Amino acid sequence: MQKIDGKAVSSALKEDIRQEVEALKAKGAKIPHLAAVLVGENPASETYVNHKVKACNQVGFQSTIIRRDATVAETDLIQIIDKLNAEPDIDGFIVQLPLPEHINEQRVIEAVAPEKDVDGFHPLNTGRMVAGLDTFLPATPAGILELMRYYEIPTEGAHCVILGRSNIVGTPLSVLMSRKGYPGNATVTLCHSRTQNLAEITRSADILIAAIGKMHFITADMVKSGSTVIDVGIHRVKSGKTKSGWKLHGDVKFDEVSEKAAYITPVPGGVGPMTIVSLLRNTLKAAARKNQ
Ligand code: GUN
């Protein structure tokens, strides 16, 4: 078994981005600026946004966090988005999800100007992705593709089984893994809560991507020997053994599945850091497009 080291790959890719920012600075060009809108006090969202800001600092991007209480009105949130859309200094921005229940997430996603939508969530960017056109790819799927590229995981003709059909991960990945090219050319099965005989399907996967949101759902008996297992799950569990008081677990029972898989991503240190690098790349791309 080889552990797929997302932390190491993301560090290498961040170094490339840092050098590109240095080159921009040397030319006297504007450095990329990413903004994040954070609503409420969801601890997971706080952590993700903090990681994104830290990564911006590491590569030399400017970053801004805009915080609002969980009680913010949808119209006020849309106003913030309109301002960010119009602000020339901001190259790209994200609205961290999930949002409080009184806010219509889809309306918020559609309010973001497609050219600043570095999450790749706007339907125009999703549509471009499906059509195979140049776009901002959603960060987690893009990060997973990058890991496959880095470890040269064969995908052509492989059976890729994806668990979870979210708009953020499962659905875009099903498109990207089946399209022509590398990584791609896989035969994709997208499984979800209504799928029957799930273990039978997962056992036939050459590449198994778990984005189901259930801790330790994937056990060794559900995995084919020699397969590649990608774990997108992040579950925070209280722990007396760590400095932070929390321990992260994935959708996959790592200890037993790693005995069977050829390649496997750990949690933490697998997909998570790659998601952040993809966001940085999209921001760099947004800034470069604007300068063209
Ligand atoms: N919540 C979970 N993942 C994401 C993501 O990639 N972007 C945003 N904006 N919110 C998220």
Short mmCIF file of C-alpha atoms and ligand atoms in Angstrom, two decimals:
data_model
loop_
_atom_site.label_atom_id
_atom_site.label_comp_id
_atom_site.label_asym_id
_atom_site.label_seq_id
_atom_site.Cartn_x
_atom_site.Cartn_y
_atom_site.Cartn_z
CA MET A 1 0.00 0.00 0.00
CA GLN A 2 1.17 3.49 -0.80
CA LYS A 3 -0.24 6.38 1.15
CA ILE A 4 -1.21 9.30 -1.09
CA ASP A 5 0.41 12.24 0.63
CA GLY A 6 -1.84 15.20 -0.10
CA LYS A 7 0.07 17.35 2.32
CA ALA A 8 3.37 16.88 0.48
CA VAL A 9 1.81 17.30 -2.98
CA SER A 10 -0.04 20.42 -1.88
CA SER A 11 3.19 21.89 -0.44
CA ALA A 12 4.97 21.35 -3.76
CA LEU A 13 2.11 22.93 -5.70
CA LYS A 14 1.91 25.85 -3.29
CA GLU A 15 5.60 26.47 -3.85
CA ASP A 16 4.93 26.69 -7.63
CA ILE A 17 2.15 29.22 -6.97
CA ARG A 18 4.38 31.20 -4.61
CA GLN A 19 6.98 31.49 -7.36
CA GLU A 20 4.34 32.68 -9.83
CA VAL A 21 3.30 35.36 -7.34
CA GLU A 22 6.94 36.39 -6.95
CA ALA A 23 7.17 36.74 -10.73
CA LEU A 24 4.03 38.91 -10.75
CA LYS A 25 5.51 41.09 -8.01
CA ALA A 26 8.79 41.42 -9.91
CA LYS A 27 6.83 42.68 -12.92
CA GLY A 28 5.04 45.21 -10.75
CA ALA A 29 1.72 43.43 -11.44
CA LYS A 30 -1.12 43.26 -8.91
CA ILE A 31 -0.95 40.26 -6.60
CA PRO A 32 -4.02 37.99 -6.51
CA HIS A 33 -6.62 38.76 -3.87
CA LEU A 34 -9.10 36.15 -2.58
CA ALA A 35 -12.05 37.03 -0.34
CA ALA A 36 -14.12 34.62 1.74
CA VAL A 37 -17.57 35.33 3.14
CA LEU A 38 -18.21 33.46 6.38
CA VAL A 39 -21.71 33.45 7.87
CA GLY A 40 -22.40 32.27 11.42
CA GLU A 41 -20.16 30.26 13.70
CA ASN A 42 -20.02 26.78 12.20
CA PRO A 43 -16.74 25.41 13.66
CA ALA A 44 -15.92 23.34 10.55
CA SER A 45 -16.47 26.37 8.28
CA GLU A 46 -14.30 28.50 10.58
CA THR A 47 -11.52 25.95 10.30
CA TYR A 48 -11.78 25.68 6.51
CA VAL A 49 -11.76 29.44 6.01
CA ASN A 50 -8.79 29.82 8.37
CA HIS A 51 -6.90 27.20 6.37
CA LYS A 52 -7.71 29.05 3.14
CA VAL A 53 -6.44 32.35 4.55
CA LYS A 54 -3.29 30.69 5.87
CA ALA A 55 -2.63 29.19 2.43
CA CYS A 56 -3.09 32.65 0.83
CA ASN A 57 -0.42 34.00 3.18
CA GLN A 58 1.92 31.13 2.33
CA VAL A 59 1.83 31.84 -1.41
CA GLY A 60 1.79 35.63 -1.10
CA PHE A 61 -1.85 36.28 -2.05
CA GLN A 62 -3.87 38.99 -0.38
CA SER A 63 -6.91 37.71 1.46
CA THR A 64 -9.96 39.17 3.15
CA ILE A 65 -12.55 37.52 5.37
CA ILE A 66 -15.99 39.09 5.57
CA ARG A 67 -17.92 37.81 8.58
CA ARG A 68 -21.61 38.12 9.29
CA ASP A 69 -23.80 36.75 12.08
CA ALA A 70 -25.98 33.70 11.40
CA THR A 71 -28.96 36.08 11.50
CA VAL A 72 -27.85 38.06 8.42
CA ALA A 73 -30.68 38.66 5.94
CA GLU A 74 -30.36 37.07 2.52
CA THR A 75 -30.71 40.49 0.88
CA ASP A 76 -27.78 41.82 2.95
CA LEU A 77 -25.66 38.83 1.96
CA ILE A 78 -26.51 39.40 -1.71
CA GLN A 79 -25.50 43.04 -1.29
CA ILE A 80 -22.09 41.96 0.01
CA ILE A 81 -21.74 39.69 -3.01
CA ASP A 82 -22.71 42.52 -5.39
CA LYS A 83 -20.00 44.69 -3.83
CA LEU A 84 -17.38 41.95 -4.19
CA ASN A 85 -18.46 41.42 -7.80
CA ALA A 86 -17.86 45.12 -8.48
CA GLU A 87 -14.64 45.54 -6.44
CA PRO A 88 -11.70 45.61 -8.90
CA ASP A 89 -9.14 44.65 -6.25
CA ILE A 90 -10.88 41.30 -5.52
CA ASP A 91 -9.95 38.70 -8.15
CA GLY A 92 -12.09 35.90 -6.77
CA PHE A 93 -14.23 35.09 -3.75
CA ILE A 94 -16.12 32.29 -2.09
CA VAL A 95 -19.14 32.13 0.17
CA GLN A 96 -18.41 29.33 2.62
CA LEU A 97 -21.17 26.71 2.72
CA PRO A 98 -23.36 25.61 4.40
CA LEU A 99 -25.39 28.77 4.99
CA PRO A 100 -28.07 29.19 7.70
CA GLU A 101 -31.42 27.66 6.79
CA HIS A 102 -33.24 30.95 6.15
CA ILE A 103 -30.86 31.72 3.27
CA ASN A 104 -31.42 30.22 -0.17
CA GLU A 105 -28.02 28.80 -1.07
CA GLN A 106 -28.76 28.57 -4.77
CA ARG A 107 -29.71 32.27 -4.98
CA VAL A 108 -26.42 33.12 -3.26
CA ILE A 109 -24.38 30.90 -5.60
CA GLU A 110 -26.05 32.48 -8.63
CA ALA A 111 -25.35 36.01 -7.33
CA VAL A 112 -21.58 35.47 -7.60
CA ALA A 113 -20.16 36.85 -10.86
CA PRO A 114 -19.03 33.77 -12.87
CA GLU A 115 -15.62 35.36 -13.56
CA LYS A 116 -14.99 35.65 -9.79
CA ASP A 117 -16.53 32.27 -8.89
CA VAL A 118 -13.32 30.50 -7.83
CA ASP A 119 -15.40 27.76 -6.15
CA GLY A 120 -16.76 26.86 -9.59
CA PHE A 121 -20.30 26.57 -8.17
CA HIS A 122 -22.13 29.00 -10.49
CA PRO A 123 -24.33 27.13 -13.02
CA LEU A 124 -22.50 28.86 -15.87
CA ASN A 125 -19.20 27.39 -14.67
CA THR A 126 -20.81 24.00 -13.95
CA GLY A 127 -22.24 24.03 -17.48
CA ARG A 128 -18.86 24.87 -18.96
CA MET A 129 -17.32 21.99 -16.99
CA VAL A 130 -19.92 19.55 -18.32
CA ALA A 131 -19.29 20.79 -21.87
CA GLY A 132 -15.52 20.33 -21.38
CA LEU A 133 -14.81 24.08 -21.77
CA ASP A 134 -12.24 26.12 -19.87
CA THR A 135 -13.70 27.06 -16.46
CA PHE A 136 -13.07 27.13 -12.72
CA LEU A 137 -13.28 23.51 -11.62
CA PRO A 138 -14.73 22.95 -8.14
CA ALA A 139 -11.83 22.70 -5.72
CA THR A 140 -12.26 19.25 -4.17
CA PRO A 141 -12.78 17.36 -7.47
CA ALA A 142 -9.88 19.32 -9.04
CA GLY A 143 -7.66 18.43 -6.06
CA ILE A 144 -8.51 14.73 -6.42
CA LEU A 145 -7.66 14.79 -10.14
CA GLU A 146 -4.35 16.45 -9.28
CA LEU A 147 -3.51 13.67 -6.80
CA MET A 148 -4.25 11.04 -9.45
CA ARG A 149 -2.00 12.90 -11.90
CA TYR A 150 0.79 13.17 -9.33
CA TYR A 151 0.72 9.48 -8.41
CA GLU A 152 0.05 8.45 -12.04
CA ILE A 153 -2.99 6.39 -11.05
CA PRO A 154 -4.28 4.65 -14.21
CA THR A 155 -7.83 5.77 -14.94
CA GLU A 156 -8.46 4.79 -18.57
CA GLY A 157 -11.07 2.04 -18.71
CA ALA A 158 -11.00 1.76 -14.93
CA HIS A 159 -14.22 1.33 -12.97
CA CYS A 160 -14.50 4.46 -10.83
CA VAL A 161 -17.15 4.22 -8.13
CA ILE A 162 -18.15 7.48 -6.45
CA LEU A 163 -20.21 7.51 -3.25
CA GLY A 164 -22.23 10.68 -2.79
CA ARG A 165 -23.90 12.90 -5.41
CA SER A 166 -23.38 16.37 -3.93
CA ASN A 167 -22.99 19.36 -6.23
CA ILE A 168 -19.65 20.10 -4.58
CA VAL A 169 -17.95 16.71 -4.93
CA GLY A 170 -19.73 13.61 -6.26
CA THR A 171 -21.62 15.00 -9.22
CA PRO A 172 -18.76 17.06 -10.70
CA LEU A 173 -16.32 14.17 -10.14
CA SER A 174 -18.62 11.81 -12.03
CA VAL A 175 -18.40 14.18 -15.01
CA LEU A 176 -14.65 14.74 -14.77
CA MET A 177 -13.71 11.07 -14.34
CA SER A 178 -15.76 10.02 -17.37
CA ARG A 179 -14.64 12.71 -19.78
CA LYS A 180 -12.01 12.16 -22.45
CA GLY A 181 -8.41 12.63 -21.33
CA TYR A 182 -6.32 11.99 -18.26
CA PRO A 183 -7.36 11.67 -15.51
CA GLY A 184 -10.60 10.48 -17.06
CA ASN A 185 -11.74 7.89 -19.57
CA ALA A 186 -13.04 5.89 -16.61
CA THR A 187 -16.34 4.04 -16.45
CA VAL A 188 -18.14 5.82 -13.64
CA THR A 189 -20.79 4.56 -11.25
CA LEU A 190 -22.30 7.28 -9.05
CA CYS A 191 -23.81 5.76 -5.90
CA HIS A 192 -26.12 7.50 -3.42
CA SER A 193 -28.56 6.85 -0.60
CA ARG A 194 -30.98 4.90 -2.83
CA THR A 195 -28.33 2.65 -4.41
CA GLN A 196 -28.98 -1.06 -3.95
CA ASN A 197 -26.28 -3.69 -3.42
CA LEU A 198 -23.77 -0.98 -2.61
CA ALA A 199 -20.99 -3.26 -1.33
CA GLU A 200 -21.21 -5.35 -4.50
CA ILE A 201 -20.61 -2.22 -6.56
CA THR A 202 -17.82 -0.84 -4.40
CA ARG A 203 -16.04 -4.22 -4.48
CA SER A 204 -15.79 -3.92 -8.27
CA ALA A 205 -14.18 -0.46 -8.08
CA ASP A 206 -10.64 0.06 -9.36
CA ILE A 207 -10.97 3.59 -8.00
CA LEU A 208 -13.28 4.19 -5.04
CA ILE A 209 -14.07 7.76 -4.04
CA ALA A 210 -15.95 8.11 -0.75
CA ALA A 211 -17.80 11.41 -0.33
CA ILE A 212 -20.78 10.12 1.59
CA GLY A 213 -20.43 12.03 4.85
CA LYS A 214 -20.63 8.97 7.13
CA MET A 215 -17.65 8.26 9.34
CA HIS A 216 -15.83 4.94 8.72
CA PHE A 217 -18.57 3.83 6.32
CA ILE A 218 -16.17 2.05 3.97
CA THR A 219 -14.83 -1.15 5.48
CA ALA A 220 -12.25 -3.60 4.09
CA ASP A 221 -14.92 -6.03 2.87
CA MET A 222 -16.27 -3.30 0.55
CA VAL A 223 -12.96 -2.74 -1.23
CA LYS A 224 -11.20 -4.59 -4.05
CA SER A 225 -7.57 -5.66 -3.48
CA GLY A 226 -5.12 -3.40 -5.28
CA SER A 227 -7.60 -0.56 -5.79
CA THR A 228 -7.17 3.18 -5.23
CA VAL A 229 -9.25 4.61 -2.39
CA ILE A 230 -9.87 8.34 -2.10
CA ASP A 231 -11.44 9.56 1.14
CA VAL A 232 -13.24 12.91 0.97
CA GLY A 233 -14.91 12.63 4.41
CA ILE A 234 -13.95 14.87 7.31
CA HIS A 235 -15.45 14.09 10.72
CA ARG A 236 -14.30 15.85 13.87
CA VAL A 237 -14.37 13.67 16.96
CA LYS A 238 -13.46 14.79 20.48
CA SER A 239 -10.15 13.33 21.57
CA GLY A 240 -8.08 13.47 24.74
CA LYS A 241 -4.98 12.52 22.78
CA THR A 242 -4.50 15.57 20.54
CA LYS A 243 -3.39 19.11 21.34
CA SER A 244 -6.51 20.63 19.78
CA GLY A 245 -8.84 18.24 21.61
CA TRP A 246 -10.18 16.97 18.27
CA LYS A 247 -9.24 14.15 15.95
CA LEU A 248 -10.25 13.94 12.29
CA HIS A 249 -11.60 10.77 10.69
CA GLY A 250 -12.71 10.01 7.15
CA ASP A 251 -15.50 8.08 5.44
CA VAL A 252 -13.07 5.15 5.17
CA LYS A 253 -11.86 2.84 7.96
CA PHE A 254 -8.25 3.61 7.13
CA ASP A 255 -6.54 0.95 9.27
CA GLU A 256 -8.28 -2.00 7.67
CA VAL A 257 -8.81 -0.63 4.15
CA SER A 258 -5.15 0.36 3.83
CA GLU A 259 -4.25 -3.34 4.15
CA LYS A 260 -6.11 -4.03 0.93
CA ALA A 261 -5.77 -0.92 -1.23
CA ALA A 262 -2.77 -0.18 -3.47
CA TYR A 263 -3.16 3.58 -2.95
CA ILE A 264 -5.14 5.36 -0.25
CA THR A 265 -5.55 8.92 0.99
CA PRO A 266 -5.38 9.50 4.76
CA VAL A 267 -7.57 11.88 6.76
CA PRO A 268 -6.18 14.38 7.57
CA GLY A 269 -3.44 15.01 5.01
CA GLY A 270 -5.12 13.57 1.91
CA VAL A 271 -7.78 15.38 -0.08
CA GLY A 272 -8.21 18.37 2.30
CA PRO A 273 -4.94 20.19 1.57
CA MET A 274 -5.46 19.62 -2.17
CA THR A 275 -8.85 21.34 -2.06
CA ILE A 276 -7.16 24.47 -0.79
CA VAL A 277 -4.46 24.41 -3.47
CA SER A 278 -7.14 24.13 -6.17
CA LEU A 279 -8.83 27.23 -4.76
CA LEU A 280 -5.51 29.10 -4.89
CA ARG A 281 -5.02 27.97 -8.48
CA ASN A 282 -8.48 29.16 -9.47
CA THR A 283 -7.75 32.52 -7.85
CA LEU A 284 -4.47 32.82 -9.75
CA LYS A 285 -6.36 31.98 -12.92
CA ALA A 286 -9.06 34.59 -12.20
CA ALA A 287 -6.38 37.22 -11.63
CA ALA A 288 -4.51 36.27 -14.80
CA ARG A 289 -7.71 36.37 -16.88
CA LYS A 290 -8.46 39.86 -15.59
CA ASN A 291 -5.00 41.07 -16.57
CA GLN A 292 -5.34 39.75 -20.10
N1 GUN B 1 -18.16 23.87 2.14
C1 GUN B 1 -17.59 22.65 1.99
N2 GUN B 1 -16.75 22.65 0.94
C2 GUN B 1 -16.80 23.88 0.41
C3 GUN B 1 -16.14 24.48 -0.70
O1 GUN B 1 -15.33 23.89 -1.43
N3 GUN B 1 -16.44 25.80 -0.91
C4 GUN B 1 -17.33 26.48 -0.15
N4 GUN B 1 -17.58 27.75 -0.46
N5 GUN B 1 -17.96 25.93 0.88
C5 GUN B 1 -17.68 24.64 1.16
#
